[in-house]
XYZ file of C-alpha atoms in Angstrom:
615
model
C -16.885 -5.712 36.913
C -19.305 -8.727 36.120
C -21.928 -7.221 38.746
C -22.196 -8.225 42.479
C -23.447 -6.695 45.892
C -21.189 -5.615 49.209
C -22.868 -4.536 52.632
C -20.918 -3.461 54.823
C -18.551 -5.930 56.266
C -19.759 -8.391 53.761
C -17.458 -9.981 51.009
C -18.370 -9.027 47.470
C -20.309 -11.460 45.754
C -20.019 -11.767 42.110
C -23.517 -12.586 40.045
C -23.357 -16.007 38.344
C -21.691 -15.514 34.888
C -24.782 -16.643 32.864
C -26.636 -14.164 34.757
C -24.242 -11.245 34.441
C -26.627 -8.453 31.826
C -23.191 -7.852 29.542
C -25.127 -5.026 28.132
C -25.045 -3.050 31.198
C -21.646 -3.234 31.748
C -19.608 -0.145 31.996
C -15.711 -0.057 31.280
C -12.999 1.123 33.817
C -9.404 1.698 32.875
C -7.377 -0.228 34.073
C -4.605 1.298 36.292
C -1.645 -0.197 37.980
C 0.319 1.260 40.887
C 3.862 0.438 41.372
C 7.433 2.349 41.944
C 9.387 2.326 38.763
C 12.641 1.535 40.545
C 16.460 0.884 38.931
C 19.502 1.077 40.389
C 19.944 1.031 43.737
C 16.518 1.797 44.919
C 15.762 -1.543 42.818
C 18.464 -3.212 45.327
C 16.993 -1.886 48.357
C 13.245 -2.724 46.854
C 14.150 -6.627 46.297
C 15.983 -6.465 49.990
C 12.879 -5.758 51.333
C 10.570 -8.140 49.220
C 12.949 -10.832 49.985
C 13.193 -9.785 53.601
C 11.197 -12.303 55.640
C 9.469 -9.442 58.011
C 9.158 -6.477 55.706
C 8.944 -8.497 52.638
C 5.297 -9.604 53.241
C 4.220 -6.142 54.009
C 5.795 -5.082 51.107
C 3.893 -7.433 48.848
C 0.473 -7.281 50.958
C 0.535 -3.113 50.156
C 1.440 -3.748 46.337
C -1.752 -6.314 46.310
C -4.043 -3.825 48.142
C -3.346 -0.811 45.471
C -3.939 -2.573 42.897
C -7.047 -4.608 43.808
C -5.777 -8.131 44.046
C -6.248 -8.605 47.670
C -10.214 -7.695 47.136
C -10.401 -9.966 43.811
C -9.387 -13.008 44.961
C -9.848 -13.213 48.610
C -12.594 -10.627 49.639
C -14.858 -12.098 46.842
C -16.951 -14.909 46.612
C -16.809 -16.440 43.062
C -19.759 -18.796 41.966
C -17.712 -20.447 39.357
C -16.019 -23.717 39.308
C -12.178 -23.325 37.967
C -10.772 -24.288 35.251
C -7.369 -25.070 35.820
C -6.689 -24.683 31.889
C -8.313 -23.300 28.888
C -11.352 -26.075 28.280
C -12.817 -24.798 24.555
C -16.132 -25.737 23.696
C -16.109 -27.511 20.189
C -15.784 -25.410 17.218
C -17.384 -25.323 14.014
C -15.525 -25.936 10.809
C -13.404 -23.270 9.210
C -14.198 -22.172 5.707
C -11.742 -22.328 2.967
C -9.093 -24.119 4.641
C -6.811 -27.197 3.618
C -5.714 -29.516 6.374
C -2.633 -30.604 6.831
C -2.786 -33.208 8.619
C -0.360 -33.257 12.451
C 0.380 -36.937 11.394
C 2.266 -36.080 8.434
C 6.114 -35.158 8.061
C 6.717 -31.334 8.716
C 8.219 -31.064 4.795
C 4.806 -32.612 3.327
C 2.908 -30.748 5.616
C 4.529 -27.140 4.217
C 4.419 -28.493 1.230
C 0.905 -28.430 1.323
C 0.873 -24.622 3.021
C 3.141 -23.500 0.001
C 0.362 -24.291 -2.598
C -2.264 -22.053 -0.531
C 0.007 -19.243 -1.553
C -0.485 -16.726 -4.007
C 1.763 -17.597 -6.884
C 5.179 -16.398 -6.566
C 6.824 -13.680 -8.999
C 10.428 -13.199 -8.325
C 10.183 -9.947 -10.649
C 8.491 -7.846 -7.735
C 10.884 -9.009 -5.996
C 14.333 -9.083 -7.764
C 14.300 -5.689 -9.241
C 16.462 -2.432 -8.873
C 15.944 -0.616 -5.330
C 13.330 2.100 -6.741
C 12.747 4.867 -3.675
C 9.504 5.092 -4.669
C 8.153 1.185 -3.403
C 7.635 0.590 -0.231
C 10.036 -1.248 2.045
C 9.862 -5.091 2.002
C 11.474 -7.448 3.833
C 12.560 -10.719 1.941
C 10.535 -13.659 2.134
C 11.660 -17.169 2.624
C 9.873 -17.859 -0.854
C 12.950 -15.331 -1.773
C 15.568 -16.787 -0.459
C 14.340 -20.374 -1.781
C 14.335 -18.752 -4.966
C 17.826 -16.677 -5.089
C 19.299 -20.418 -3.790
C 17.438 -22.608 -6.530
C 18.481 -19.940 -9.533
C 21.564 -19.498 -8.562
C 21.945 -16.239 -7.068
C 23.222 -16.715 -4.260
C 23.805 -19.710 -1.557
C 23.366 -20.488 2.126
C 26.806 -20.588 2.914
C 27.205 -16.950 1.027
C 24.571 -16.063 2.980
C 25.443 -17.564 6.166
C 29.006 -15.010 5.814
C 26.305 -11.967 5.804
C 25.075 -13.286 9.172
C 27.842 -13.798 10.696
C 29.299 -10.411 9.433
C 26.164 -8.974 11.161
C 25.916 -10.392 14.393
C 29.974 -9.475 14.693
C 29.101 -6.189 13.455
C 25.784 -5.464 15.650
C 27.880 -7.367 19.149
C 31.072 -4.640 18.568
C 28.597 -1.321 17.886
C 28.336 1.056 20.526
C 26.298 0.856 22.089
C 26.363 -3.250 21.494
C 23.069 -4.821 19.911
C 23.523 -8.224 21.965
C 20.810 -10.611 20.143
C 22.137 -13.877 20.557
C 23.069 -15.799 23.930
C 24.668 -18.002 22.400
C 26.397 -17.761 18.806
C 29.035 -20.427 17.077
C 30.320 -19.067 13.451
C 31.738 -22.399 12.614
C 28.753 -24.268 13.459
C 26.433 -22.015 11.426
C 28.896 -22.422 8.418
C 28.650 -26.074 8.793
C 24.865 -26.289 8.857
C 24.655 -24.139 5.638
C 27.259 -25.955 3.751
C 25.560 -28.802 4.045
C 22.454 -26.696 3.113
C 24.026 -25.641 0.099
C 25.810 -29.229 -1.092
C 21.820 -29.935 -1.001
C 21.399 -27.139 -3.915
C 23.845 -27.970 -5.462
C 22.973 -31.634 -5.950
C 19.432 -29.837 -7.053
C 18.076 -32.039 -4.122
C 17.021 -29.336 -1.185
C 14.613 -30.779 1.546
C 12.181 -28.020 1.280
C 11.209 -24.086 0.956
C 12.695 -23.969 4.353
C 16.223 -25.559 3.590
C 18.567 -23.241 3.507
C 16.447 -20.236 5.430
C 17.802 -18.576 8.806
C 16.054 -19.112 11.912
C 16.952 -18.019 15.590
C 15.663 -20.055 18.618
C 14.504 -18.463 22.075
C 17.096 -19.432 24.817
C 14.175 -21.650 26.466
C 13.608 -23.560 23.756
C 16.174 -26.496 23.432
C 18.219 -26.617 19.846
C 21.134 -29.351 20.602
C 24.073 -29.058 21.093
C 23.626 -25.143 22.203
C 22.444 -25.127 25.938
C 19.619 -23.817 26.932
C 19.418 -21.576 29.468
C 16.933 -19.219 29.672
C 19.420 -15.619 29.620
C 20.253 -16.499 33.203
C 23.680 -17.244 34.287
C 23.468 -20.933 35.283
C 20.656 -22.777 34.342
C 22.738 -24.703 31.543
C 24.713 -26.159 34.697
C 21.117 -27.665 36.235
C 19.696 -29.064 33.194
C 21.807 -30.502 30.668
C 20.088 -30.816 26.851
C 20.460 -33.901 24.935
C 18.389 -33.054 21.923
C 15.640 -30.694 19.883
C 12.737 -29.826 21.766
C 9.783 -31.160 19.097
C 9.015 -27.837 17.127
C 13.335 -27.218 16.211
C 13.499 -30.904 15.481
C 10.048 -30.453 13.191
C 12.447 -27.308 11.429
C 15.403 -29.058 11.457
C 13.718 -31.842 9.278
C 12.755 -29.247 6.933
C 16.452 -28.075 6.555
C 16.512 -25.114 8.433
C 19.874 -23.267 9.270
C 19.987 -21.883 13.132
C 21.923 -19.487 14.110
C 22.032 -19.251 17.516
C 20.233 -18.771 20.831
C 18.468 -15.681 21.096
C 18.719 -13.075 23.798
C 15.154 -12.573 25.844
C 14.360 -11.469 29.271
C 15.439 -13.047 32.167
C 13.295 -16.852 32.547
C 10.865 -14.632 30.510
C 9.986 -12.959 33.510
C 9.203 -9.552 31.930
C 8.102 -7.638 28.933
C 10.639 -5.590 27.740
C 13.518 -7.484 26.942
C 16.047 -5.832 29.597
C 18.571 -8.206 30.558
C 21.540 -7.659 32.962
C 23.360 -10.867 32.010
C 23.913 -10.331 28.344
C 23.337 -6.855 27.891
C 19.701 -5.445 26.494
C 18.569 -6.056 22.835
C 18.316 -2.573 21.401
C 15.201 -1.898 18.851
C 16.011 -2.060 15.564
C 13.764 0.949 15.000
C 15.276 2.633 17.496
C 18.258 1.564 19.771
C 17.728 3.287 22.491
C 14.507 2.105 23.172
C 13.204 -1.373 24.152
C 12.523 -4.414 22.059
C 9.740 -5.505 24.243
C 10.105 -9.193 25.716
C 10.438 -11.700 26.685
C 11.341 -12.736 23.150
C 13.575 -9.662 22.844
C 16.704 -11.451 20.699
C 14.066 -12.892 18.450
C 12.372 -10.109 17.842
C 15.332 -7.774 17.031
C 16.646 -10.301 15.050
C 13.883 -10.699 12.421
C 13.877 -7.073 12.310
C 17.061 -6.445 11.654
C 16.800 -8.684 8.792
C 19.322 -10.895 10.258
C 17.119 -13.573 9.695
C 13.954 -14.580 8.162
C 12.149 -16.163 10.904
C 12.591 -17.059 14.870
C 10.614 -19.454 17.607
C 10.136 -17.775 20.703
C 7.457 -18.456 23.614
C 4.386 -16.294 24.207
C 2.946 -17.449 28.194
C 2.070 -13.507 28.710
C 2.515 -11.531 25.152
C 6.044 -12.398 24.935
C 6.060 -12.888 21.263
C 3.044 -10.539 20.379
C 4.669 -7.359 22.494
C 8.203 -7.771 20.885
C 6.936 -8.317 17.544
C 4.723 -4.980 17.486
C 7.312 -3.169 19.013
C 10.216 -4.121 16.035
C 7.422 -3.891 13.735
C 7.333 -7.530 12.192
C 4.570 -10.790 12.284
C 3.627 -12.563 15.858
C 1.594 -15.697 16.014
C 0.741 -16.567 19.026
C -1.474 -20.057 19.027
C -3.965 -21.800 20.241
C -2.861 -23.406 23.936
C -1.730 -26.727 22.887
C -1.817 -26.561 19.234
C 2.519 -27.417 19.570
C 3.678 -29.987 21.450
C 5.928 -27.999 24.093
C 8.351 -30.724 24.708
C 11.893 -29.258 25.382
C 10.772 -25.884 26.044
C 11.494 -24.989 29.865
C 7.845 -23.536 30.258
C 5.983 -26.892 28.969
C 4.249 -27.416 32.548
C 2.237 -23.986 32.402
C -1.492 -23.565 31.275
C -0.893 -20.301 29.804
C 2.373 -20.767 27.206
C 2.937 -21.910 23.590
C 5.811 -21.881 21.747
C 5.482 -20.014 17.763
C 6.715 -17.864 15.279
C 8.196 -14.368 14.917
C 8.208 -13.699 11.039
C 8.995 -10.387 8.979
C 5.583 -11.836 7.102
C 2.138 -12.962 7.143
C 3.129 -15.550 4.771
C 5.906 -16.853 6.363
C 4.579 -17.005 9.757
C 1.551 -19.752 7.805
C 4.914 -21.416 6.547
C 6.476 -21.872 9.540
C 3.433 -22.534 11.337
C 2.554 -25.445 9.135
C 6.188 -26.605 9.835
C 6.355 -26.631 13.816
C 2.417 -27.366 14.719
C 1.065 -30.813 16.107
C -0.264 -31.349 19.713
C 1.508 -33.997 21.791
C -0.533 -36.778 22.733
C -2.053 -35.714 26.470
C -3.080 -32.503 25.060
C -5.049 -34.322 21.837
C -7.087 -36.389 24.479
C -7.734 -33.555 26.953
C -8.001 -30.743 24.751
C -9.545 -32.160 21.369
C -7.584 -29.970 18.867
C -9.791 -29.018 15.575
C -7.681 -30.347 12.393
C -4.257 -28.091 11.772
C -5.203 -26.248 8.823
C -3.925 -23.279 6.432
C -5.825 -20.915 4.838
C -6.507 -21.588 1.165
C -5.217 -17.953 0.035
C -5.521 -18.903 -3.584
C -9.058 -20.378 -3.657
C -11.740 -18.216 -5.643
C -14.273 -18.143 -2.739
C -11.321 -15.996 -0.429
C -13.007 -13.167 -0.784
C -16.264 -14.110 -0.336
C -15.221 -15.329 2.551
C -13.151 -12.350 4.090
C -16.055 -10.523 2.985
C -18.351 -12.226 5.799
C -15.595 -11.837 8.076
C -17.029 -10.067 11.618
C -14.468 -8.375 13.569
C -15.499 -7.154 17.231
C -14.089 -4.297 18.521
C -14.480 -2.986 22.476
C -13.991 0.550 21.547
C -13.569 1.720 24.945
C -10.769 -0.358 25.895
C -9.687 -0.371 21.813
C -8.894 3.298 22.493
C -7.437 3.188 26.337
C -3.587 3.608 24.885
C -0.998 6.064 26.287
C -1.591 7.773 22.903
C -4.866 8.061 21.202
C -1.882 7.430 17.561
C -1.964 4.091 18.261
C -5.523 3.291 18.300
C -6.370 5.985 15.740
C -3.710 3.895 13.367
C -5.311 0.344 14.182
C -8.706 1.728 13.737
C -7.543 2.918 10.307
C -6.417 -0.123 9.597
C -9.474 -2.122 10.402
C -11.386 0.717 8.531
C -9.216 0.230 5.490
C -9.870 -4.073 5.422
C -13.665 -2.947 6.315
C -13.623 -0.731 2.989
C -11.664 -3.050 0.743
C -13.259 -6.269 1.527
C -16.759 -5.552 2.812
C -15.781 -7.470 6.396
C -17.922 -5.967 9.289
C -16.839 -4.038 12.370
C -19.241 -5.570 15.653
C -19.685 -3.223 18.899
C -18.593 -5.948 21.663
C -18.295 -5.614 25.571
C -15.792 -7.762 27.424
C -16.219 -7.946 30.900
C -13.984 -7.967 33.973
C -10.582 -7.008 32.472
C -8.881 -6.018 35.804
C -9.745 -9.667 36.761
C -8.503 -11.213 33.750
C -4.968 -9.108 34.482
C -5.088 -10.441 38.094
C -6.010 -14.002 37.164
C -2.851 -13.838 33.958
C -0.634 -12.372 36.629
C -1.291 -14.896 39.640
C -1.719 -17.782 36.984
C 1.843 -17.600 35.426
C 3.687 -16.426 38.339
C 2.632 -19.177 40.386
C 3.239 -21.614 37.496
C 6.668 -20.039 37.061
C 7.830 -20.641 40.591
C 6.227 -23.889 40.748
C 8.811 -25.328 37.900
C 11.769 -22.777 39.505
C 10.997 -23.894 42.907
C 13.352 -26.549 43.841
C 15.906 -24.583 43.237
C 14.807 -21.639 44.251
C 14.866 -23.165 47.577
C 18.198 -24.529 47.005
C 19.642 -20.756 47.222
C 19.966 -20.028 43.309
C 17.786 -16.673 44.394
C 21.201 -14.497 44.484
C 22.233 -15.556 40.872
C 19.007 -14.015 39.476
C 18.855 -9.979 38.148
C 17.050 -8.001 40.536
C 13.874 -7.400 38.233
C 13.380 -11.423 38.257
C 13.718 -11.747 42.258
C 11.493 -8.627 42.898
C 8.896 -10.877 40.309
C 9.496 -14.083 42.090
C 9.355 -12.481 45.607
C 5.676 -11.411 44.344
C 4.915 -14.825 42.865
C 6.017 -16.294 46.302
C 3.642 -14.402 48.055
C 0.174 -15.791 46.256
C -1.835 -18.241 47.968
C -3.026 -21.376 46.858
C -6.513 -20.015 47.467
C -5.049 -17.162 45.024
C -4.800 -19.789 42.433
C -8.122 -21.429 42.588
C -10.024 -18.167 42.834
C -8.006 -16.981 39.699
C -8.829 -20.562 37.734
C -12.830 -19.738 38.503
C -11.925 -16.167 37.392
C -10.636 -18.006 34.076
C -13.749 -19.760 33.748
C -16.221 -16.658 33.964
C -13.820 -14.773 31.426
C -13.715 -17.834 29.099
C -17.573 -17.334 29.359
C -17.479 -13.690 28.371
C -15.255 -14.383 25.062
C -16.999 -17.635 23.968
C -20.013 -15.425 23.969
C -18.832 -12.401 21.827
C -17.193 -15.410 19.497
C -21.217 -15.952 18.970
C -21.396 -12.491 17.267
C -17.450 -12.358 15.751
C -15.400 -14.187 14.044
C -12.468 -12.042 15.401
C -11.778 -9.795 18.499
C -9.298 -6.404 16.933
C -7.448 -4.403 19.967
C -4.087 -2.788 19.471
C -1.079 -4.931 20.268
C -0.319 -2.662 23.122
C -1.055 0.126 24.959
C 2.257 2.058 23.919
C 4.978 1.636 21.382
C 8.247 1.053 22.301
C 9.264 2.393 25.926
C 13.012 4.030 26.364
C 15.724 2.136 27.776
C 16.879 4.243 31.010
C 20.924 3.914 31.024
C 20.504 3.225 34.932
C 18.483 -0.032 34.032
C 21.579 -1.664 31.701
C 24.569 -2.465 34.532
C 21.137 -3.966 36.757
C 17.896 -4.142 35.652
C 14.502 -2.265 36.022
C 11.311 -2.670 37.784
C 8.325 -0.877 36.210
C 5.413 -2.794 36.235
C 3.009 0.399 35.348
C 4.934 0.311 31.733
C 4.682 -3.450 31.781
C 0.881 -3.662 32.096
C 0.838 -0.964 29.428
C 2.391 -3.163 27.131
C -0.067 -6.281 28.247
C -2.930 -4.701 28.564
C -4.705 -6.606 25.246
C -2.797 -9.607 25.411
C -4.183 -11.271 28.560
C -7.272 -13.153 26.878
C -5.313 -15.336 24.504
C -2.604 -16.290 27.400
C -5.407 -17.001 29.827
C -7.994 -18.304 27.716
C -5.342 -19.861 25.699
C -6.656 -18.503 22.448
C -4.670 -18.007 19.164
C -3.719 -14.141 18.292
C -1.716 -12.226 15.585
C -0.172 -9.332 15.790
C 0.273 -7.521 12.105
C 2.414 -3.895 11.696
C 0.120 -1.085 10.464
C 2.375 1.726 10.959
C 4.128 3.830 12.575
C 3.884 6.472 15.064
C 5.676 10.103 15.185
C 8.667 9.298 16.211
C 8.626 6.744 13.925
C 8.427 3.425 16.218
C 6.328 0.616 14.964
C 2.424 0.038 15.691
C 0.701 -3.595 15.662
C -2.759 -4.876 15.487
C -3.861 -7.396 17.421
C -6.161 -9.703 16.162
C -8.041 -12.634 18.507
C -9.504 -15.677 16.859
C -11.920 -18.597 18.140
C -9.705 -21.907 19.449
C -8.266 -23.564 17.259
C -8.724 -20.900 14.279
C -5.124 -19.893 13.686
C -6.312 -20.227 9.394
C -8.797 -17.586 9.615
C -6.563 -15.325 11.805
C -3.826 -16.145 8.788
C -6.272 -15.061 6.408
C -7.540 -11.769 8.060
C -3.950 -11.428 8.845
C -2.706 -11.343 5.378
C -5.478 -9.499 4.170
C -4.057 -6.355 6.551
C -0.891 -6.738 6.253
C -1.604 -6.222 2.298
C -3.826 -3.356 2.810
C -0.610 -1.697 5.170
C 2.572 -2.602 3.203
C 3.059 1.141 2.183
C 2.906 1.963 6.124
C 6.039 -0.176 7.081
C 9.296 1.357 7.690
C 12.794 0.100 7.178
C 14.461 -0.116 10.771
C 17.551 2.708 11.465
C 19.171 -0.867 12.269
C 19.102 -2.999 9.203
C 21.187 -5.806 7.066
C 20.144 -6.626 3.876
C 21.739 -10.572 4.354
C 20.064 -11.430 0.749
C 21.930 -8.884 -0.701
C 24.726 -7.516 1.297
């Protein structure tokens, strides 16, 4: 921890931050202690969470174990808060272009499309040959097959349909989408293809396939968050701002996509809809909350999704099913008409099966809204200039800082071993630089994530939480809420001065890197238990193995990647994790890309695939 003294029957007292010797700092795993419940003990748990004179017992014990109740109430933190991520300012990235959050989305990936390494549809469009690796199509693909003539979105948009009818009838089902209208999708990509036809399309998004997160509004579909009823309490009337910025571009969408109940968990289980399966492996856990996103871009049932990301919930999905995460800087995309736009710790951004199409869509769907410009002073939106002659020069200065200690604290040294080849192989290739950092006060930063969203969370469900909607919930969520409820407002604060000494910590190893690496997380894909389908699961142990490296950029509201570098023996998909400064989503692109290159051999087809391009 960041250093402090305790006599006996005196509260700890934590050293100043600026005074803290990082140097000296030693690291302790971080453990969690909780019953993995399903079933009925998960009935009886929630009983007695929710149970107004066991229930705070209950919740006071689970606090004790795991060192909450000494963190935030038994210490005495020097710190003012900070009630959300304040950055300081940034210098200027290097090869970048800007593209400028007052232009129109289609200019503005317009502009991302020249940064791109020339296309050549003949790596692309060639016999199957057992011998390449396995690549998924790009969108630059599909906007060439439409543009030559190969095929067309509405020929296309019979592929998708085929597969979601296919995937929602298997045994066991593959339930993606929430909500799913044929007809509608047919209409969008006829008009996507009269567009073609007319040689007249919008831009190298019209035409491409993209699946929204069922908390992010796409009119007329409601929206309501893979519960049962919250399209009945808030009705939508149009686009939240990133769809409408895709729908300018002509995007096709497909549906709502499956995801964890309010997003109130990490693997993707969901008693309302049935559980998205991974593609790698169906009977094991997408990882959430972004499940149907996830498993949908992995599947190759489309090219690219929008899910949110307030605690890993697009990072841990997308390592899991093996593709592209982007998780951005806190307020780089104006949240309008997503259901989580009052927290400090969420974004909404891309799942991709690509590097390069997460910078596409990226450029499409960024721009702060106008609060967070004033409070937050976003550095220009930029790309990464990926055809300029000084990119290597550049990657070549590139730092990366690694905490080895916590780099290799995984349920399986594979996973670390694999990312640390990775980083070896970019190292080797482009002369970048691996940096020894130390991050301190990790179990903090957990407790501070934890008490930060949950109490956000409840704060926006509140009203009606009150109002009795509690029974309509799956157990997992009320067991989570029933925690959330029992944080104090004194909780809060001391977790917002928490957020400023581990802002503090990060801004300095920024000094020395240009780039934190960790793995994704802490274990691939976790089983699904056939108790946990009919009602849900409780395991909070797996869940902070699956968060345990994603808490900075959710707290600290920093922007993160996560990129596939392999696999491990049982063939499930590994991701690395890569942390940039604020505001430096280009240079995470361009390390990104630059990995992702390096590991193309490593990448797997999922057991579960359709080949919509050319099925």
């Amino acid at each position: 921890m960041g250093g402090g003294s305790k006599g006996k029957g005196m509260p700890r007292a934590m050293t100043p931050v600026e005074e803290v010797d990082i140097s000296a700092v030693r690291y302790e795993p971080q453990a969690m202690q909780a019953p993995h419940l399903t079933g009925f003990g998960l009935r009886a748990f929630v009983w007695l969470m929710e149970s107004r004179l066991l229930g705070p017992l209950v919740t006071s014990a689970l606090k004790k174990q795991n060192n909450m109740t000494q963190m935030l109430q038994n210490t005495v933190i020097p710190e003012r808060p900070m009630y959300y991520p304040e950055f300081p300012p940034q210098e200027p990235e290097q090869g970048v272009v800007v593209v400028a959050e007052d232009r129109d989305p289609v200019d503005r990936v317009e502009e991302a499309v020249q940064c791109l390494t020339p296309y050549d549809p003949s790596t692309r469009f060639t016999s199957a040959d057992e011998k390449n690796p396995f690549l998924y199509w790009k969108i630059r693909d599909f906007a060439y097959a439409y543009r030559s003539g190969i095929t067309t979105p509405s020929a296309v948009a019979e592929h998708v349909i085929a597969g979601v009818e296919e995937w929602n009838n298997k045994k066991p089902a593959m339930p993606m989408l929430v909500y799913f209208n044929a007809d509608d999708l047919r209409k969008q990509a006829d008009a996507s293809a009269k567009r073609f036809e007319q040689g007249n399309p919008i831009s190298v998004l019209d035409g491409i396939f993209f699946a929204i997160k069922d908390d992010i509004d796409c009119f007329p579909y409601p929206s309501k968050s893979a519960t049962t009823f919250f399209d009945k309490i808030r009705l939508i009337e149009k686009d939240a701002v990133c769809v409408a910025r895709l729908r300018k571009c002509g995007v096709i969408f497909i549906g709502k996509a499956n995801m964890h109940e309010l997003g109130l968990g990490v693997t993707g289980n969901n008693a309302n809809y049935g559980t998205a399966r991974n593609p790698h492996s169906i009977d094991r856990y997408t990882g959430g909350s972004s499940s149907g996103p996830a498993a949908l871009v992995s599947s190759g049932l489309c090219s690219a999704a929008i899910g949110t990301d307030g605690g890993g919930s697009v990072r841990i999905p997308s390592s899991l099913c093996g593709i592209v995460g982007l998780k951005t800087t806190y307020g780089r995309t104006d949240l309008t008409g997503v259901l989580c736009d009052a927290g400090t710790v969420e974004v909404a951004s891309p799942l991709t099966a690509s590097v390069e199409d997460s910078m596409l869509v990226y450029s499409a769907v960024a721009g702060s809204r106008s609060t967070d410009k004033i409070t937050l002073r976003p550095s220009p939106l930029s790309v990464p200039n990926l055809v300029s002659s000084d990119n290597s020069d550049i990657l070549q200065s590139v730092k990366v800082g690694k905490y080895t200690e916590w780099f290799h604290d995984v349920s399986d040294s594979e996973i670390s071993n694999t990312c640390e080849d990775a980083l070896n192989l970019l190292c080797s290739t482009f002369g970048c630089q691996i940096e020894e950092i130390i991050l301190p006060e990790l179990e903090e930063m957990r407790t501070a994530h934890v008490v930060s969203i949950g109490s956000e969370a409840l704060c926006d469900l509140n009203a009606h939480y009150q109002e009795g909607i509690r029974t309509e919930l799956t157990f997992d969520t009320r067991a989570s809420l029933a925690l959330f409820g029992s944080f104090t407002s004194t909780d809060y604060v001391a977790s917002q001065r928490l957020r400023r000494r581990i802002m503090y910590y990060h801004m300095e190893a920024f000094k020395k890197v240009d780039v934190i690496a960790t793995p994704t997380t802490g274990m691939t894909a976790p089983k699904i238990p056939p108790s946990a389908l009919k009602i849900g699961e409780s395991d909070y142990v797996v869940s902070a193995k699956l968060m345990q490296f994603i808490f900075a950029a959710n707290l600290l509201g920093l922007p993160a990647i996560t990129v596939p570098v392999g696999h491990d023996k049982q063939g499930l998909p590994i991701g690395l994790q890569l942390i940039g400064r604020p505001w430096g989503e280009a240079s995470l692109l361009r390390v990104a890309s630059a990995v992702e290159e390096l590991c193309l051999k490593r990448r797997n087809r999922p057991s579960t695939f359709y080949d919509i391009l050319k099925a």
